[in-house]
Short mmCIF file of C-alpha atoms in Angstrom, two decimals:
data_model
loop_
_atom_site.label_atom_id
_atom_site.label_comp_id
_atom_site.label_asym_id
_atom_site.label_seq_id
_atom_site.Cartn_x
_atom_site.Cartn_y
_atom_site.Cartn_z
CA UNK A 1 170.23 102.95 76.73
CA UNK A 2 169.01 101.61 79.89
CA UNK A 3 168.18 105.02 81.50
CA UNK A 4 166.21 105.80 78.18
CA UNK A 5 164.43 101.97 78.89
CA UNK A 6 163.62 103.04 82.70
CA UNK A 7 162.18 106.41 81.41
CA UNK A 8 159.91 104.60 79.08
CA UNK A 9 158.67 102.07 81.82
CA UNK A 10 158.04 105.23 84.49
CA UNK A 11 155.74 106.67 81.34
CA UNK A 12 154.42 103.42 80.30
CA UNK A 13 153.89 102.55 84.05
CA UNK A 14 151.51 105.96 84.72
CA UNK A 15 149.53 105.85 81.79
CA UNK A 16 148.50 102.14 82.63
CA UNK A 17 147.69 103.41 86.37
CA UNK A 18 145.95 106.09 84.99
CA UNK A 19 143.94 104.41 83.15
CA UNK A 20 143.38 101.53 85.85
CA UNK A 21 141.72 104.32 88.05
CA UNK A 22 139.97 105.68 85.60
CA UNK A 23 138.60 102.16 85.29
CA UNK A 24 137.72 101.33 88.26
CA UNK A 25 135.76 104.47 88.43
CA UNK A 26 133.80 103.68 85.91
CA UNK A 27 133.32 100.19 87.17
CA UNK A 28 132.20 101.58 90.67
CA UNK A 29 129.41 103.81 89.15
CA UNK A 30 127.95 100.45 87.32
CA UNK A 31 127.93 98.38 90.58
CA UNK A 32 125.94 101.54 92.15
CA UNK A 33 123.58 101.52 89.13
CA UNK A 34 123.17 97.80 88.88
CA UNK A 35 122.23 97.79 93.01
CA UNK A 36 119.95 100.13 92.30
CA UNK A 37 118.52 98.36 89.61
CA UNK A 38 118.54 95.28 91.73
CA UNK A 39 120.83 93.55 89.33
CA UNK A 40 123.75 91.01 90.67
CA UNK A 41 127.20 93.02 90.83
CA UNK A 42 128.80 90.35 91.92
CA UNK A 43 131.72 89.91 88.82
CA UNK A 44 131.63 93.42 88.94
CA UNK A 45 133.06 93.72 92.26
CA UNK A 46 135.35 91.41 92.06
CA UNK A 47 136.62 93.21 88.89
CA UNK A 48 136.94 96.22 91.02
CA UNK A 49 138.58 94.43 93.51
CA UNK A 50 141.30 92.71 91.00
CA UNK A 51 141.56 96.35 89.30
CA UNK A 52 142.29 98.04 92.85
CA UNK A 53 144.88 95.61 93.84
CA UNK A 54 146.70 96.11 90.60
CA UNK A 55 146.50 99.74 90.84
CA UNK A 56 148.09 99.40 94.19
CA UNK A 57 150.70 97.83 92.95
CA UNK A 58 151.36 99.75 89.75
CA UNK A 59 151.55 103.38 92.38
CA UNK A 60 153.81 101.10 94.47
CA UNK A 61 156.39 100.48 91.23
CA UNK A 62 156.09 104.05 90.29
CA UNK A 63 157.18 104.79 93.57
CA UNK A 64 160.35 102.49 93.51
CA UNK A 65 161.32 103.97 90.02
CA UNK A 66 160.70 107.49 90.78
CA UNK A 67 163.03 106.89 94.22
CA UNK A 68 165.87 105.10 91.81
CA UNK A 69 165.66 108.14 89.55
CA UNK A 70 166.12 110.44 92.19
CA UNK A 71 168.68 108.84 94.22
CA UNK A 72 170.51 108.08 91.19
CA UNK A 73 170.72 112.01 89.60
CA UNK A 74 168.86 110.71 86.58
CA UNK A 75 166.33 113.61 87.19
CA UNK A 76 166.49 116.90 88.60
CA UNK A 77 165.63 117.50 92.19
CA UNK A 78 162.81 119.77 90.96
CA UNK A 79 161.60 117.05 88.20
CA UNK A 80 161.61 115.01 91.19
CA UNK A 81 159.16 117.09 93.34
CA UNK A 82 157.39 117.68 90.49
CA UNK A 83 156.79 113.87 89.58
CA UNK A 84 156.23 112.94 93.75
CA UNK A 85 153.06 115.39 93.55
CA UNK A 86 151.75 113.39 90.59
CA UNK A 87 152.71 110.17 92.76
CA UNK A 88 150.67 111.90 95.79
CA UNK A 89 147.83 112.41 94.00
CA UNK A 90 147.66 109.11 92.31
CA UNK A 91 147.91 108.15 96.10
CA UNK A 92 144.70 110.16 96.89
CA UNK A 93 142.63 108.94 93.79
CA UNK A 94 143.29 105.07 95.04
CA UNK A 95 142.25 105.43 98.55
CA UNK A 96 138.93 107.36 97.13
CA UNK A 97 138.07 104.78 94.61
CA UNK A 98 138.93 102.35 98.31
CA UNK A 99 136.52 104.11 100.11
CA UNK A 100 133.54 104.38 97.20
CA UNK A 101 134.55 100.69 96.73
CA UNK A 102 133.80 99.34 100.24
CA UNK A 103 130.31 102.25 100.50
CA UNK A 104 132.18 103.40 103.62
CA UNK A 105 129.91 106.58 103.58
CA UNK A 106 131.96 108.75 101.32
CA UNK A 107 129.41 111.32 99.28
CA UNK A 108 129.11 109.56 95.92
CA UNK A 109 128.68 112.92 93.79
CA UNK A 110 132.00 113.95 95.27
CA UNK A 111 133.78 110.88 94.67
CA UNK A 112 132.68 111.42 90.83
CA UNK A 113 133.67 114.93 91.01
CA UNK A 114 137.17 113.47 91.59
CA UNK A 115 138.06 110.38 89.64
CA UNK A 116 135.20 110.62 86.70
CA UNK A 117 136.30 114.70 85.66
CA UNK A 118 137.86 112.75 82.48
CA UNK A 119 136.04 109.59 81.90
CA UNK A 120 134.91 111.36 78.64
CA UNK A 121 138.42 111.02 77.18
CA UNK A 122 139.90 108.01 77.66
CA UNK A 123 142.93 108.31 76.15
CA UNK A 124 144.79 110.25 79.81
CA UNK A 125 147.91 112.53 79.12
CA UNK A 126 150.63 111.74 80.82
CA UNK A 127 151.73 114.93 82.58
CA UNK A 128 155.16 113.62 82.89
CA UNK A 129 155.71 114.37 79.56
CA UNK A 130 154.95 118.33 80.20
CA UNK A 131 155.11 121.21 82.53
CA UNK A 132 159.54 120.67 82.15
CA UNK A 133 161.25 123.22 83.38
CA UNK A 134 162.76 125.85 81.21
CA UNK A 135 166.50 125.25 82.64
CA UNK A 136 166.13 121.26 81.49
CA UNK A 137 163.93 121.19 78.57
CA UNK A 138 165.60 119.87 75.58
CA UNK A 139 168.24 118.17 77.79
CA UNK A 140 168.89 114.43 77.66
CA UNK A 141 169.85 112.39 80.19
CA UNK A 142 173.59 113.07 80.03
CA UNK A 143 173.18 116.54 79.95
CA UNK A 144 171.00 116.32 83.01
CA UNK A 145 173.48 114.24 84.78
CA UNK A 146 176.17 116.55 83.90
CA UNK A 147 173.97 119.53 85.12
CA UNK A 148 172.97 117.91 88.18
CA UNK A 149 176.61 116.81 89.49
CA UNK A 150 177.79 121.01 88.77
CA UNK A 151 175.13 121.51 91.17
CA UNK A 152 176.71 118.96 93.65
CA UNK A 153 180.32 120.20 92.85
CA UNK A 154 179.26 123.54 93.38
CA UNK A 155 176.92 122.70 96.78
CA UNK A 156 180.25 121.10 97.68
CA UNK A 157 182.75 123.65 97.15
CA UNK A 158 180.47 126.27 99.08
CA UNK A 159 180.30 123.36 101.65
CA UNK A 160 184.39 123.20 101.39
CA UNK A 161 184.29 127.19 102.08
CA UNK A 162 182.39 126.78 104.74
CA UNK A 163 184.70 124.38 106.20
CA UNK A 164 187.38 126.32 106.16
CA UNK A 165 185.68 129.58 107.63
CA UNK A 166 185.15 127.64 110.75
CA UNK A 167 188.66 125.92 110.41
CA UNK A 168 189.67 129.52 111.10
CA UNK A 169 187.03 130.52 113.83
CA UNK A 170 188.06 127.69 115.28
CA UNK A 171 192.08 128.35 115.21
CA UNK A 172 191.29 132.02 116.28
CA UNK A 173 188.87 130.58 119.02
CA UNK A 174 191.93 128.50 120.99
CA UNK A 175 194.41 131.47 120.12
CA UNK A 176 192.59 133.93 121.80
CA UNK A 177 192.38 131.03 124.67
CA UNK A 178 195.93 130.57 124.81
CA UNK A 179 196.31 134.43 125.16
CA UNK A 180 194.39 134.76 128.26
CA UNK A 181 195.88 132.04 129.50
CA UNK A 182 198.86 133.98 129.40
CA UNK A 183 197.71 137.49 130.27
CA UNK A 184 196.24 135.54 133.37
CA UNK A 185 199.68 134.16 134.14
CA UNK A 186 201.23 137.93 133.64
CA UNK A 187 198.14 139.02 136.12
CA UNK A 188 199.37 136.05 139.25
CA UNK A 189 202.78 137.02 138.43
CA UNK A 190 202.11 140.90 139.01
CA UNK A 191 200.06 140.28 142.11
CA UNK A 192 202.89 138.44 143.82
CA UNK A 193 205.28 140.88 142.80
CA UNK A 194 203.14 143.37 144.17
CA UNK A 195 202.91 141.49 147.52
CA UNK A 196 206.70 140.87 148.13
CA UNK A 197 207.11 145.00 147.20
CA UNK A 198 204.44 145.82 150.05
CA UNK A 199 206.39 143.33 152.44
CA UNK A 200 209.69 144.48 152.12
CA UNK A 201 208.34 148.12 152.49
CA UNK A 202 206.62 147.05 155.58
CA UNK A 203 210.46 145.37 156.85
CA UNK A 204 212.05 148.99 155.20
CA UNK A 205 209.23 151.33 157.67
CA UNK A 206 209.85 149.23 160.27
CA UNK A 207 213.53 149.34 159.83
CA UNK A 208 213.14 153.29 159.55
CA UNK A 209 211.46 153.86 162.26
CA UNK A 210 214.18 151.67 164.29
CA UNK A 211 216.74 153.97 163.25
CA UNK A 212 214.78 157.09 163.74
CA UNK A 213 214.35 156.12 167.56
CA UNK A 214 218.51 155.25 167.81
CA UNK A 215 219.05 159.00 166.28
CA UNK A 216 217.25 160.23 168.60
CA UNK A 217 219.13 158.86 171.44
CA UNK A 218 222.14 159.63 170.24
CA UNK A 219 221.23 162.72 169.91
CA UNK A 220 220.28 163.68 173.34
CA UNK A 221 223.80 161.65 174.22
CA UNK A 222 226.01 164.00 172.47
CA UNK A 223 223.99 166.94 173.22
CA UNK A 224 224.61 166.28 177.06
CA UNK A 225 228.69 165.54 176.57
CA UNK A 226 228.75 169.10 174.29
CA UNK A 227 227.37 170.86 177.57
CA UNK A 228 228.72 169.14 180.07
CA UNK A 229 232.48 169.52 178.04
CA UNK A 230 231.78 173.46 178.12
CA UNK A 231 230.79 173.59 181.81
CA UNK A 232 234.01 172.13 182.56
CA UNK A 233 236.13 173.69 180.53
CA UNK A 234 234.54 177.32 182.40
CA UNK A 235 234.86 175.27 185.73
CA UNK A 236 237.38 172.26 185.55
CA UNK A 237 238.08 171.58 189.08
CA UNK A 238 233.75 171.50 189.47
CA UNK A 239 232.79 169.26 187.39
CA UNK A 240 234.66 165.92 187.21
CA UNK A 241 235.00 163.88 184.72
CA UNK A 242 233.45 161.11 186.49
CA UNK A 243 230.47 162.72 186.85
CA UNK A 244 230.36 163.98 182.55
CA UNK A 245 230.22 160.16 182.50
CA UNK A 246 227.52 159.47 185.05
CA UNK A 247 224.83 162.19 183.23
CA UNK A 248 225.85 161.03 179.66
CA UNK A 249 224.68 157.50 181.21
CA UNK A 250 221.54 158.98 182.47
CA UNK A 251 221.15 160.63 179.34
CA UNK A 252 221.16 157.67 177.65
#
């Protein structure tokens, strides 16, 4: 009941703006003819000027309403567009009949052109009433709630999808963080093992090579005791045995 009350005061609203510019239109063109006469137009502009300030007014109620309407779902978003153009150029036609009201240099045949294209009808259709979509004609007001707030449930379940995609980017984002984090651990880890293996092989070469120089040695040692034994076992009272000691020694 009260959303069928504010509907009739948005139609009731435009028609009386409507015809308020068409008014003051007309009013405009007899305070041009009467100065041209050379007549007083004196109550006439003040008329125009009472008749402007009320169709301020009325464009800024229709304004309010068609902002509670919208805000409130009671009209599609489309109706909405649809009924801010007509608020635009009701908008347009008022600052027009301002500037052929205060002769601020505005071409008078165009002015006409704009505001006067029905003065020959004045009873002005309210296009409010027409020019409804094909999705919400017929509908009342609790069918076009109804229909509206699917449109938000859906908008907000493909909203909640959304969500949840990037709930997952998100999870596979820090995953794949956590898992170079530990590859790089497995790479320091590596390199130091890596490290310590070339260290002890440089301790193991140098080891080797100790060892190879000691086999040498001993080497030449026993080689010298082998000959020297077999010289004096051809020549035992030659060669003394004090002397197989003194060239192993020098061997060595």
């Amino acid at each position: 009941m009260v959303e069928a009350s504010l509907e009739y005061i948005r139609l009731s609203t435009y028609d009386s703006t409507c015809y308020i510019a068409q008014e003051i239109a007309e009013k405009i063109q007899q305070r041009n003819q009467c100065e041209r006469n050379g007549e007083s137009t004196t109550k006439l502009t003040v008329a125009i000027r009472i008749l402007l300030q009320n169709l301020k007014e009325k464009i800024t109620l229709l304004k309010d309403l068609l902002l509670r309407a919208v805000s409130t779902h009671q009209i599609t978003q489309l109706e909405g567009d649809r009924r801010q153009n007509l608020l635009d150029d009701l908008v347009t036609r008022e600052r027009l009949l301002q500037a052929s009201y205060k002769n601020d240099g505005t071409e008078p045949d165009l002015i006409r052109s704009s505001l006067m294209a029905k003065t020959t009808n004045r009873i002005v259709s309210n296009p409010w009433l027409f020019e409804e979509p094909e999705e919400t004609r017929g509908l009342g007001f609790d069918d076009l709630r109804q229909q509206q707030q699917k449109i938000i449930q859906e908008q907000d379940a493909g909203l909640d999808a959304l969500s949840s995609i990037i709930s997952r980017q998100k999870q596979m984002g820090q995953e794949i963080g956590n898992e170079l984090d530990e590859q790089n651990e497995i790479i320091d880890d590596l390199a130091n093992l890596v490290e310590n293996t070339d260290e002890r092989l440089r301790n193991q070469t140098r080891q080797v090579t100790i060892v190879d120089k000691k086999s040498s040695s001993c080497v030449i040692v026993i080689g010298v005791a082998l000959w020297k034994r077999e010289e004096y076992l051809k020549n035992p009272g030659v060669i003394k045995s004090k002397d197989i000691h003194k060239n192993i020694f020098k061997a060595s």
